[in-house]
Coordinates of N, CA and C in Angstrom, one line a residue:
Chain A
X1219 N -163.8 -47.3 79.9 CA -164.6 -46.1 79.7 C -163.9 -45.2 78.7
X1220 N -164.8 -44.4 78.0 CA -164.3 -43.6 77.0 C -163.7 -42.3 77.6
X1221 N -162.6 -41.8 77.0 CA -162.0 -40.6 77.5 C -161.1 -40.0 76.5
X1222 N -160.9 -38.7 76.5 CA -160.0 -38.0 75.6 C -159.1 -37.1 76.5
X1223 N -157.8 -37.2 76.2 CA -156.9 -36.5 77.0 C -156.1 -35.6 76.1
X1224 N -156.1 -34.3 76.5 CA -155.2 -33.3 75.8 C -154.3 -32.8 76.9
X1225 N -153.1 -33.3 76.9 CA -152.2 -33.0 78.0 C -151.7 -31.6 78.0
X1226 N -151.6 -31.0 76.9 CA -151.1 -29.7 76.7 C -152.2 -28.7 77.1
X1227 N -152.0 -28.0 78.2 CA -153.1 -27.0 78.5 C -153.0 -25.8 77.7
X1228 N -151.7 -25.3 77.5 CA -151.5 -24.1 76.8 C -150.2 -24.1 76.0
X1229 N -150.2 -23.7 74.8 CA -149.0 -23.6 74.0 C -148.8 -22.2 73.4
X1230 N -147.6 -21.7 73.5 CA -147.3 -20.4 72.9 C -146.2 -20.5 71.9
X1231 N -146.5 -20.0 70.7 CA -145.5 -20.1 69.6 C -145.4 -18.7 68.9
X1232 N -144.3 -18.5 68.2 CA -144.2 -17.3 67.4 C -144.7 -17.6 66.0
X1233 N -145.3 -16.6 65.4 CA -145.9 -16.7 64.1 C -144.9 -17.4 63.1
X1234 N -145.4 -18.3 62.3 CA -144.7 -19.0 61.3 C -144.0 -20.3 61.8
X1235 N -144.0 -20.5 63.1 CA -143.6 -21.8 63.7 C -144.6 -22.8 63.4
X1236 N -144.2 -24.1 63.3 CA -145.1 -25.2 63.3 C -145.4 -25.6 64.7
X1237 N -146.7 -26.1 64.9 CA -147.1 -26.5 66.2 C -147.9 -27.8 66.1
X1238 N -147.7 -28.7 67.1 CA -148.5 -29.9 67.1 C -149.3 -30.0 68.4
X1239 N -150.6 -30.3 68.3 CA -151.5 -30.4 69.4 C -151.7 -31.9 69.6
X1240 N -151.5 -32.4 70.8 CA -151.6 -33.8 71.0 C -153.0 -34.2 71.5
X1241 N -153.4 -35.4 71.1 CA -154.7 -36.0 71.6 C -154.6 -37.5 71.7
X1242 N -154.9 -38.0 72.9 CA -154.9 -39.4 73.2 C -156.3 -39.8 73.6
X1243 N -156.8 -40.9 73.1 CA -158.2 -41.3 73.4 C -158.2 -42.7 74.0
X1244 N -159.3 -43.0 74.7 CA -159.6 -44.3 75.2 C -161.0 -44.7 74.8
X1245 N -161.1 -45.9 74.3 CA -162.4 -46.5 74.0 C -162.3 -48.0 73.9
X1246 N -163.4 -48.6 74.1 CA -163.5 -50.1 74.0 C -164.2 -50.5 72.7
X1247 N -164.8 -49.5 72.0 CA -165.4 -49.8 70.7 C -164.4 -50.0 69.6
X1248 N -164.8 -50.8 68.6 CA -164.0 -50.9 67.4 C -164.4 -49.9 66.4
X1249 N -165.6 -49.4 66.5 CA -166.1 -48.4 65.6 C -166.3 -47.1 66.4
X1250 N -165.5 -46.1 66.0 CA -165.5 -44.8 66.7 C -165.1 -43.7 65.7
X1251 N -165.3 -42.5 66.2 CA -165.0 -41.3 65.3 C -164.2 -40.3 66.2
X1252 N -163.3 -39.7 65.5 CA -162.5 -38.7 66.2 C -162.6 -37.3 65.5
X1253 N -162.6 -36.3 66.3 CA -162.9 -34.9 65.8 C -161.9 -34.0 66.3
X1254 N -161.7 -32.9 65.6 CA -161.1 -31.7 66.1 C -162.0 -30.5 65.9
X1255 N -162.1 -29.6 66.9 CA -162.9 -28.4 66.9 C -162.0 -27.3 67.3
X1256 N -162.3 -26.1 66.8 CA -161.6 -24.9 67.1 C -162.6 -24.0 67.8
X1257 N -162.2 -23.4 69.0 CA -163.1 -22.4 69.7 C -162.4 -21.1 69.8
X1258 N -162.7 -20.1 68.9 CA -162.1 -18.8 69.0 C -162.7 -18.1 70.2
X1259 N -162.2 -16.9 70.5 CA -162.7 -16.1 71.6 C -164.2 -15.8 71.5
X1260 N -164.8 -15.8 70.4 CA -166.2 -15.5 70.3 C -167.1 -16.7 70.8
X1261 N -166.5 -17.8 71.0 CA -167.2 -18.9 71.8 C -167.7 -20.1 71.0
X1262 N -168.0 -19.9 69.7 CA -168.6 -21.0 69.0 C -167.6 -22.0 68.6
X1263 N -167.9 -23.2 68.6 CA -167.0 -24.3 68.2 C -167.1 -24.5 66.7
X1264 N -165.9 -24.5 66.1 CA -165.9 -24.7 64.6 C -165.3 -26.0 64.3
X1265 N -166.1 -26.8 63.5 CA -165.7 -28.1 63.1 C -164.5 -28.1 62.2
X1266 N -163.5 -28.9 62.4 CA -162.3 -29.0 61.6 C -162.2 -30.3 60.8
X1267 N -162.4 -31.4 61.5 CA -162.2 -32.7 60.8 C -162.9 -33.8 61.6
X1268 N -163.3 -34.8 60.9 CA -163.9 -36.0 61.5 C -163.2 -37.2 60.8
X1269 N -162.7 -38.2 61.6 CA -162.1 -39.4 61.0 C -162.8 -40.6 61.7
X1270 N -163.0 -41.7 60.9 CA -163.5 -42.9 61.5 C -162.4 -43.9 61.8
X1271 N -162.7 -44.8 62.7 CA -161.6 -45.7 63.2 C -161.0 -46.6 62.2
X1272 N -161.7 -46.7 61.1 CA -161.2 -47.7 60.0 C -160.3 -47.0 59.0
X1273 N -160.1 -45.7 59.1 CA -159.4 -44.9 58.2 C -158.2 -44.3 58.8
X1274 N -157.0 -44.9 58.8 CA -155.9 -44.3 59.4 C -155.0 -43.5 58.5
X1275 N -155.5 -43.2 57.4 CA -154.8 -42.3 56.5 C -154.6 -40.9 57.1
X1276 N -153.4 -40.4 57.0 CA -153.3 -39.0 57.5 C -153.9 -38.1 56.5
X1277 N -154.3 -36.9 57.0 CA -155.0 -36.0 56.2 C -154.4 -34.6 56.2
X1278 N -154.4 -33.9 55.1 CA -153.8 -32.6 55.0 C -154.9 -31.7 54.4
X1279 N -155.0 -30.5 55.0 CA -155.9 -29.5 54.5 C -155.3 -28.2 54.6
X1280 N -154.7 -27.7 53.6 CA -154.0 -26.4 53.7 C -152.8 -26.5 54.7
X1281 N -152.8 -25.6 55.7 CA -151.8 -25.6 56.7 C -152.0 -26.6 57.8
X1282 N -153.2 -27.3 57.8 CA -153.6 -28.2 58.8 C -153.3 -29.6 58.4
X1283 N -152.8 -30.5 59.3 CA -152.6 -31.9 59.0 C -152.9 -32.7 60.3
X1284 N -153.4 -33.9 60.1 CA -153.8 -34.8 61.2 C -153.1 -36.1 61.1
X1285 N -152.6 -36.6 62.2 CA -151.9 -37.9 62.2 C -152.7 -38.8 63.1
X1286 N -153.3 -39.9 62.6 CA -154.1 -40.8 63.3 C -153.3 -42.1 63.5
X1287 N -153.0 -42.5 64.7 CA -152.3 -43.7 64.9 C -153.1 -44.6 66.0
X1288 N -153.7 -45.7 65.5 CA -154.4 -46.5 66.4 C -153.5 -47.2 67.4
X1289 N -152.3 -47.5 66.9 CA -151.4 -48.3 67.8 C -151.1 -47.5 69.1
X1290 N -151.1 -46.2 69.0 CA -150.9 -45.4 70.2 C -152.1 -44.6 70.7
X1291 N -153.3 -44.9 70.1 CA -154.5 -44.2 70.4 C -154.4 -42.7 70.4
X1292 N -153.8 -42.2 69.3 CA -153.5 -40.8 69.2 C -154.1 -40.2 67.9
X1293 N -154.5 -39.0 68.0 CA -155.0 -38.3 66.8 C -154.5 -36.8 66.9
X1294 N -153.2 -36.6 66.5 CA -152.6 -35.4 66.7 C -152.8 -34.4 65.5
X1295 N -152.8 -33.1 65.8 CA -153.1 -32.1 64.9 C -151.9 -31.1 64.8
X1296 N -151.5 -30.9 63.6 CA -150.3 -30.0 63.3 C -150.7 -28.8 62.5
X1297 N -150.4 -27.7 62.9 CA -150.5 -26.5 62.1 C -149.2 -26.0 61.6
X1298 N -149.0 -25.9 60.3 CA -147.8 -25.5 59.7 C -147.8 -24.0 59.5
X1299 N -146.6 -23.4 59.7 CA -146.5 -21.9 59.5 C -147.7 -21.2 60.2
X1300 N -147.7 -21.3 61.5 CA -148.9 -20.8 62.3 C -149.0 -19.3 62.1
X1301 N -150.3 -18.8 62.2 CA -150.6 -17.4 62.1 C -151.3 -17.0 63.3
X1302 N -151.3 -15.7 63.5 CA -152.0 -15.1 64.7 C -153.5 -15.5 64.7
X1303 N -154.1 -15.6 63.6 CA -155.5 -16.0 63.5 C -155.8 -17.4 64.0
X1304 N -154.7 -18.2 64.1 CA -154.9 -19.6 64.6 C -155.0 -19.6 66.1
X1305 N -154.8 -18.5 66.8 CA -155.0 -18.4 68.3 C -156.4 -18.8 68.6
X1306 N -156.5 -19.8 69.5 CA -157.9 -20.3 69.9 C -157.6 -21.4 70.8
X1307 N -158.8 -22.0 71.3 CA -158.7 -23.2 72.1 C -159.1 -24.3 71.1
X1308 N -158.3 -25.4 71.1 CA -158.6 -26.5 70.2 C -159.0 -27.7 71.0
X1309 N -160.1 -28.3 70.6 CA -160.6 -29.5 71.3 C -160.6 -30.7 70.4
X1310 N -160.1 -31.8 71.0 CA -160.2 -33.1 70.3 C -161.4 -33.8 70.9
X1311 N -162.2 -34.6 70.1 CA -163.4 -35.2 70.7 C -163.5 -36.6 70.1
X1312 N -164.3 -37.5 70.7 CA -164.5 -38.9 70.4 C -166.0 -39.1 70.4
X1313 N -166.5 -39.9 69.4 CA -167.8 -40.5 69.6 C -167.7 -42.0 69.3
X1314 N -168.6 -42.8 69.9 CA -168.4 -44.2 69.8 C -169.6 -44.9 69.1
X1315 N -169.3 -46.0 68.5 CA -170.4 -46.9 68.0 C -171.2 -46.2 66.9
X1316 N -172.3 -46.8 66.6 CA -173.2 -46.4 65.6 C -174.4 -45.7 66.2
X1317 N -175.0 -46.3 67.2 CA -176.2 -45.7 67.8 C -176.0 -44.4 68.6
X1318 N -174.8 -44.3 69.2 CA -174.5 -43.1 69.9 C -173.4 -42.2 69.3
X1319 N -173.3 -42.4 68.0 CA -172.2 -41.6 67.3 C -172.4 -40.1 67.4
X1320 N -173.7 -39.7 67.7 CA -173.9 -38.3 67.8 C -173.4 -37.6 69.0
X1321 N -173.0 -38.4 70.1 CA -172.6 -37.9 71.4 C -171.1 -37.7 71.4
X1322 N -170.7 -36.5 71.4 CA -169.2 -36.2 71.4 C -168.7 -36.1 72.9
X1323 N -167.6 -36.8 73.1 CA -166.8 -36.7 74.3 C -165.6 -35.8 74.0
X1324 N -165.5 -34.7 74.7 CA -164.5 -33.7 74.4 C -163.3 -33.9 75.4
X1325 N -162.1 -33.6 74.9 CA -161.0 -33.4 75.9 C -161.1 -32.0 76.5
X1326 N -160.2 -31.7 77.4 CA -160.2 -30.4 78.1 C -159.7 -29.2 77.3
X1327 N -159.2 -29.5 76.1 CA -158.7 -28.4 75.2 C -157.3 -28.0 75.4
X1328 N -156.7 -27.5 74.3 CA -155.4 -26.9 74.4 C -155.5 -25.4 73.9
X1329 N -155.1 -24.5 74.7 CA -155.1 -23.1 74.3 C -153.9 -22.8 73.5
X1330 N -154.0 -22.4 72.3 CA -152.9 -22.0 71.4 C -152.8 -20.5 71.3
X1331 N -151.7 -20.0 71.6 CA -151.4 -18.5 71.4 C -150.3 -18.4 70.4
X1332 N -150.6 -17.7 69.3 CA -149.6 -17.4 68.3 C -149.3 -15.9 68.4
X1333 N -148.0 -15.7 68.7 CA -147.5 -14.3 68.9 C -146.9 -13.8 67.6
X1334 N -147.2 -12.5 67.3 CA -146.6 -11.9 66.0 C -145.1 -11.8 66.1
Chain B
X607 N -180.3 -14.8 60.6 CA -178.9 -15.0 60.4 C -178.7 -16.5 59.9
X608 N -177.5 -16.7 59.5 CA -177.2 -18.0 58.9 C -176.8 -19.1 59.9
X609 N -176.4 -18.6 61.1 CA -175.9 -19.5 62.1 C -176.9 -19.9 63.2
X610 N -176.4 -20.7 64.2 CA -177.2 -21.0 65.3 C -177.2 -19.8 66.3
X611 N -178.3 -19.4 66.7 CA -178.5 -18.2 67.5 C -178.9 -18.6 68.9
X612 N -178.2 -18.1 70.0 CA -178.6 -18.4 71.3 C -178.8 -17.1 72.1
X613 N -179.8 -17.1 73.0 CA -180.1 -16.0 73.8 C -180.6 -16.4 75.2
X614 N -180.3 -15.6 76.2 CA -179.4 -14.4 76.1 C -178.0 -14.8 76.0
X615 N -177.1 -13.9 75.7 CA -175.7 -14.2 75.6 C -175.1 -14.4 77.0
X616 N -175.6 -13.6 78.0 CA -175.2 -13.7 79.4 C -176.4 -13.7 80.2
X617 N -176.3 -14.5 81.3 CA -177.4 -14.5 82.3 C -176.9 -14.6 83.7
X618 N -177.3 -13.7 84.5 CA -176.9 -13.8 85.9 C -178.2 -14.2 86.7
X619 N -178.1 -15.2 87.5 CA -179.3 -15.6 88.3 C -178.9 -15.8 89.7
X620 N -179.8 -15.5 90.6 CA -179.5 -15.7 92.0 C -179.9 -17.2 92.3
X621 N -179.1 -17.8 93.2 CA -179.3 -19.2 93.6 C -180.8 -19.4 93.9
X622 N -181.4 -20.4 93.3 CA -182.8 -20.7 93.6 C -183.7 -20.2 92.5
X623 N -183.3 -19.3 91.6 CA -184.1 -18.8 90.5 C -184.2 -19.8 89.4
X624 N -185.2 -19.7 88.6 CA -185.4 -20.5 87.4 C -184.8 -19.7 86.2
X625 N -184.2 -20.4 85.3 CA -183.8 -19.7 84.1 C -184.2 -20.5 82.8
X626 N -184.3 -19.8 81.7 CA -184.7 -20.4 80.4 C -183.7 -19.9 79.4
X627 N -183.0 -20.8 78.7 CA -182.1 -20.5 77.7 C -182.6 -20.9 76.3
X628 N -182.5 -20.0 75.3 CA -183.1 -20.3 74.0 C -182.1 -20.6 73.0
X629 N -182.5 -21.4 72.1 CA -181.6 -21.8 70.9 C -182.5 -21.8 69.6
X630 N -182.0 -21.0 68.7 CA -182.6 -21.0 67.3 C -181.6 -21.7 66.4
X631 N -181.9 -22.9 66.0 CA -181.0 -23.6 65.1 C -181.0 -23.1 63.7
X632 N -180.1 -23.6 62.9 CA -180.1 -23.2 61.5 C -181.4 -23.8 60.9
X633 N -182.1 -23.0 60.1 CA -183.3 -23.4 59.5 C -183.2 -24.7 58.7
X634 N -184.1 -25.6 59.0 CA -184.1 -26.9 58.3 C -183.2 -28.0 58.9
X635 N -182.5 -27.6 60.0 CA -181.6 -28.6 60.6 C -182.5 -29.5 61.5
X636 N -182.3 -30.8 61.3 CA -183.1 -31.8 61.9 C -182.7 -32.1 63.4
X637 N -181.4 -32.1 63.6 CA -180.9 -32.5 64.9 C -180.4 -31.3 65.7
X638 N -180.7 -31.4 67.0 CA -180.3 -30.3 67.9 C -179.7 -30.8 69.2
X639 N -178.7 -30.2 69.7 CA -177.9 -30.7 70.8 C -177.7 -29.6 71.8
X640 N -177.7 -29.9 73.1 CA -177.2 -29.0 74.1 C -176.0 -29.6 74.8
X641 N -175.0 -28.7 75.0 CA -173.8 -29.1 75.7 C -173.6 -28.1 76.8
X642 N -172.9 -28.5 77.9 CA -172.5 -27.6 79.0 C -171.0 -27.5 79.1
X643 N -170.5 -26.3 79.1 CA -169.0 -26.2 79.2 C -168.6 -25.4 80.4
X644 N -168.1 -26.1 81.4 CA -167.5 -25.4 82.6 C -166.2 -24.7 82.2
X645 N -165.9 -23.7 83.0 CA -164.7 -22.9 82.8 C -163.5 -23.7 82.6
X646 N -162.7 -23.6 81.5 CA -161.5 -24.3 81.3 C -161.6 -25.7 81.0
X647 N -162.9 -26.2 80.7 CA -163.1 -27.6 80.3 C -163.7 -27.7 78.9
X648 N -163.7 -28.9 78.4 CA -164.4 -29.2 77.2 C -165.9 -29.3 77.4
X649 N -166.7 -29.1 76.4 CA -168.1 -29.3 76.5 C -168.5 -30.7 76.9
X650 N -169.6 -30.8 77.6 CA -170.2 -32.1 78.0 C -171.6 -32.2 77.5
X651 N -171.9 -33.3 76.9 CA -173.2 -33.6 76.3 C -174.3 -33.5 77.4
X652 N -175.4 -32.8 77.0 CA -176.6 -32.8 77.9 C -177.7 -33.6 77.3
X653 N -178.2 -33.2 76.0 CA -179.3 -33.8 75.5 C -179.4 -33.6 73.9
X654 N -180.2 -34.5 73.3 CA -180.2 -34.5 71.8 C -181.7 -34.6 71.3
X655 N -182.0 -33.8 70.4 CA -183.4 -33.9 69.7 C -183.2 -34.2 68.3
X656 N -184.1 -35.0 67.8 CA -184.3 -35.2 66.4 C -185.7 -34.7 66.1
X657 N -185.8 -33.6 65.3 CA -187.0 -32.8 65.2 C -187.6 -32.5 66.6
X658 N -188.8 -32.9 66.9 CA -189.3 -32.5 68.2 C -189.1 -33.6 69.2
X659 N -188.6 -34.7 68.8 CA -188.4 -35.9 69.7 C -187.1 -35.8 70.5
X660 N -187.1 -35.9 71.8 CA -185.9 -35.9 72.6 C -185.4 -37.3 72.7
X661 N -184.4 -37.6 71.9 CA -184.0 -39.0 71.8 C -183.0 -39.4 72.9
X662 N -182.3 -38.5 73.5 CA -181.3 -38.8 74.5 C -181.2 -37.6 75.5
X663 N -181.5 -37.9 76.7 CA -181.3 -36.9 77.8 C -180.4 -37.4 78.9
X664 N -179.6 -38.3 78.5 CA -178.8 -39.0 79.5 C -177.7 -38.0 80.2
X665 N -177.4 -36.9 79.5 CA -176.4 -36.0 80.1 C -177.0 -35.0 81.0
X666 N -178.3 -34.8 81.1 CA -178.8 -33.8 82.0 C -178.4 -34.2 83.4
X667 N -177.8 -33.2 84.1 CA -177.2 -33.6 85.4 C -178.2 -33.8 86.6
X668 N -179.4 -33.3 86.5 CA -180.4 -33.6 87.5 C -181.7 -33.3 87.0
X669 N -182.7 -33.6 87.8 CA -184.1 -33.4 87.3 C -184.5 -31.9 87.3
X670 N -183.5 -31.0 87.7 CA -183.8 -29.6 87.7 C -183.6 -29.1 86.2
X671 N -183.0 -29.9 85.4 CA -182.7 -29.5 84.0 C -183.8 -30.1 83.1
X672 N -184.3 -29.3 82.2 CA -185.4 -29.8 81.3 C -185.2 -29.1 80.0
X673 N -185.3 -29.8 78.9 CA -185.2 -29.2 77.6 C -186.4 -29.6 76.7
X674 N -186.8 -28.7 75.8 CA -187.9 -29.0 74.9 C -187.6 -28.4 73.6
X675 N -188.3 -28.9 72.6 CA -188.3 -28.5 71.2 C -189.6 -28.8 70.6
X676 N -190.7 -28.1 71.0 CA -192.0 -28.5 70.7 C -192.4 -28.6 69.2
X677 N -191.8 -27.7 68.4 CA -192.2 -27.7 67.0 C -191.1 -28.1 66.1
X678 N -190.0 -28.7 66.7 CA -188.9 -29.2 65.9 C -188.0 -28.1 65.4
X679 N -188.1 -26.9 65.9 CA -187.1 -25.9 65.5 C -186.5 -25.3 66.8
X680 N -187.0 -24.2 67.3 CA -186.5 -23.5 68.5 C -186.5 -24.5 69.7
X681 N -185.4 -24.4 70.5 CA -185.4 -25.2 71.7 C -185.1 -24.3 72.9
X682 N -185.6 -24.8 74.0 CA -185.4 -24.1 75.3 C -184.8 -25.1 76.3
X683 N -183.8 -24.6 77.0 CA -183.2 -25.4 78.1 C -183.6 -24.6 79.3
X684 N -184.3 -25.3 80.2 CA -184.8 -24.7 81.5 C -184.0 -25.3 82.6
X685 N -183.6 -24.5 83.5 CA -183.0 -24.9 84.8 C -183.8 -24.4 85.9
X686 N -184.3 -25.3 86.7 CA -185.1 -24.8 87.9 C -184.2 -24.8 89.1
X687 N -184.5 -23.8 90.0 CA -183.8 -23.7 91.3 C -182.3 -23.8 91.1
X688 N -181.8 -22.8 90.4 CA -180.4 -22.9 90.0 C -179.5 -22.9 91.2
X689 N -178.4 -23.6 91.0 CA -177.3 -23.8 92.0 C -176.0 -23.2 91.5
X690 N -175.1 -22.9 92.4 CA -173.8 -22.4 91.9 C -173.1 -23.3 90.9
X691 N -173.2 -24.6 91.1 CA -172.5 -25.5 90.2 C -173.1 -25.5 88.8
X692 N -174.3 -24.8 88.6 CA -174.8 -24.7 87.3 C -174.1 -23.7 86.5
X693 N -173.3 -22.9 87.1 CA -172.6 -21.8 86.4 C -171.7 -22.4 85.3
X694 N -171.9 -22.0 84.0 CA -171.2 -22.6 82.9 C -171.7 -21.9 81.6
X695 N -171.0 -22.2 80.5 CA -171.5 -21.8 79.2 C -172.4 -22.9 78.7
X696 N -173.6 -22.6 78.2 CA -174.5 -23.6 77.6 C -174.5 -23.4 76.1
X697 N -174.0 -24.4 75.4 CA -173.8 -24.4 74.0 C -174.9 -25.2 73.3
X698 N -175.5 -24.6 72.3 CA -176.4 -25.3 71.5 C -175.8 -25.6 70.1
X699 N -176.1 -26.7 69.5 CA -175.6 -27.1 68.2 C -176.7 -27.7 67.4
X700 N -176.6 -27.5 66.1 CA -177.6 -28.2 65.2 C -176.9 -28.8 64.0
X701 N -177.5 -29.8 63.4 CA -176.9 -30.5 62.3 C -178.1 -30.8 61.3
X702 N -177.7 -30.9 60.0 CA -178.7 -31.0 59.0 C -179.4 -32.3 58.9
X703 N -178.8 -33.4 59.1 CA -179.4 -34.7 58.8 C -179.5 -35.6 60.0
X704 N -180.3 -36.6 59.8 CA -180.5 -37.6 60.9 C -179.2 -38.4 61.1
X705 N -178.5 -38.7 60.0 CA -177.2 -39.3 60.2 C -176.2 -38.3 60.5
X706 N -174.9 -38.6 60.4 CA -173.9 -37.6 60.8 C -173.8 -36.5 59.8
X707 N -173.7 -35.3 60.3 CA -173.2 -34.2 59.5 C -172.6 -33.2 60.5
X708 N -171.8 -32.3 60.1 CA -171.0 -31.5 61.0 C -172.0 -30.7 61.9
X709 N -171.6 -30.6 63.2 CA -172.4 -29.8 64.2 C -172.0 -28.3 63.9
X710 N -173.0 -27.5 63.9 CA -172.9 -26.1 63.9 C -173.2 -25.5 65.3
X711 N -172.3 -24.9 65.9 CA -172.5 -24.5 67.3 C -172.9 -23.0 67.3
X712 N -173.7 -22.6 68.3 CA -173.9 -21.2 68.6 C -172.8 -20.7 69.5
X713 N -172.9 -19.4 69.8 CA -171.9 -18.7 70.7 C -172.1 -19.1 72.2
X714 N -173.2 -19.6 72.5 CA -173.4 -20.1 73.9 C -174.1 -19.0 74.7
X715 N -174.6 -19.4 75.8 CA -175.1 -18.6 76.9 C -174.3 -18.8 78.1
X716 N -173.7 -17.7 78.6 CA -172.9 -17.9 79.9 C -173.8 -17.6 81.0
X717 N -174.0 -18.6 81.8 CA -174.8 -18.5 83.0 C -174.0 -18.4 84.3
X718 N -174.2 -17.4 85.1 CA -173.5 -17.2 86.3 C -174.6 -17.2 87.4
X719 N -174.4 -18.1 88.4 CA -175.4 -18.2 89.5 C -174.6 -17.7 90.7
X720 N -175.2 -16.7 91.3 CA -174.6 -16.0 92.5 C -175.3 -16.4 93.8

């Protein structure tokens, strides 16, 4: 069965520290997609990244980077030099196959608090 | 506005009442989704529309939940005879294309059933 686990419920760091948010997924499909979303206090989910199962290249976007490792079924997210504005709940999500790739399965989220 | 708009922002209903939650997607977006987010949890898929066609309603938790999008734009999620376990934030999202494109989420409607 498909599942996304974010074991870290809450993380607190001081501004400028680096922080890594863990995501472990389970799926039987060979074709799947992994996502990260940010949910600030206002409530809307903001799309950060989408990766497909055939592309294991790590990605960097500014202070954000993602490490995708199929061998450990993990898709971890690192924020470098964290800022107070990074404080939010972060969700990792999975979608499977081609026909149901629109249906996201979310983890329970990691609340990140960045203190000044 | 440029984003997905949901109303009301908050809704309190007494157990047994019917409620209707509205979603205005981004203009021109073909796909529309409803998700349910319980407190402290990730969102869970409810249903998916492509234009006016409801292509997947597998996530609706019971037959008390009904969604429609009659003209392929605005959507309404209706919950009949609300129960306490229906208390959650209901998120609407839209995307531009039939194939994959990023989901744009609204701020959600927080439903509290007393």
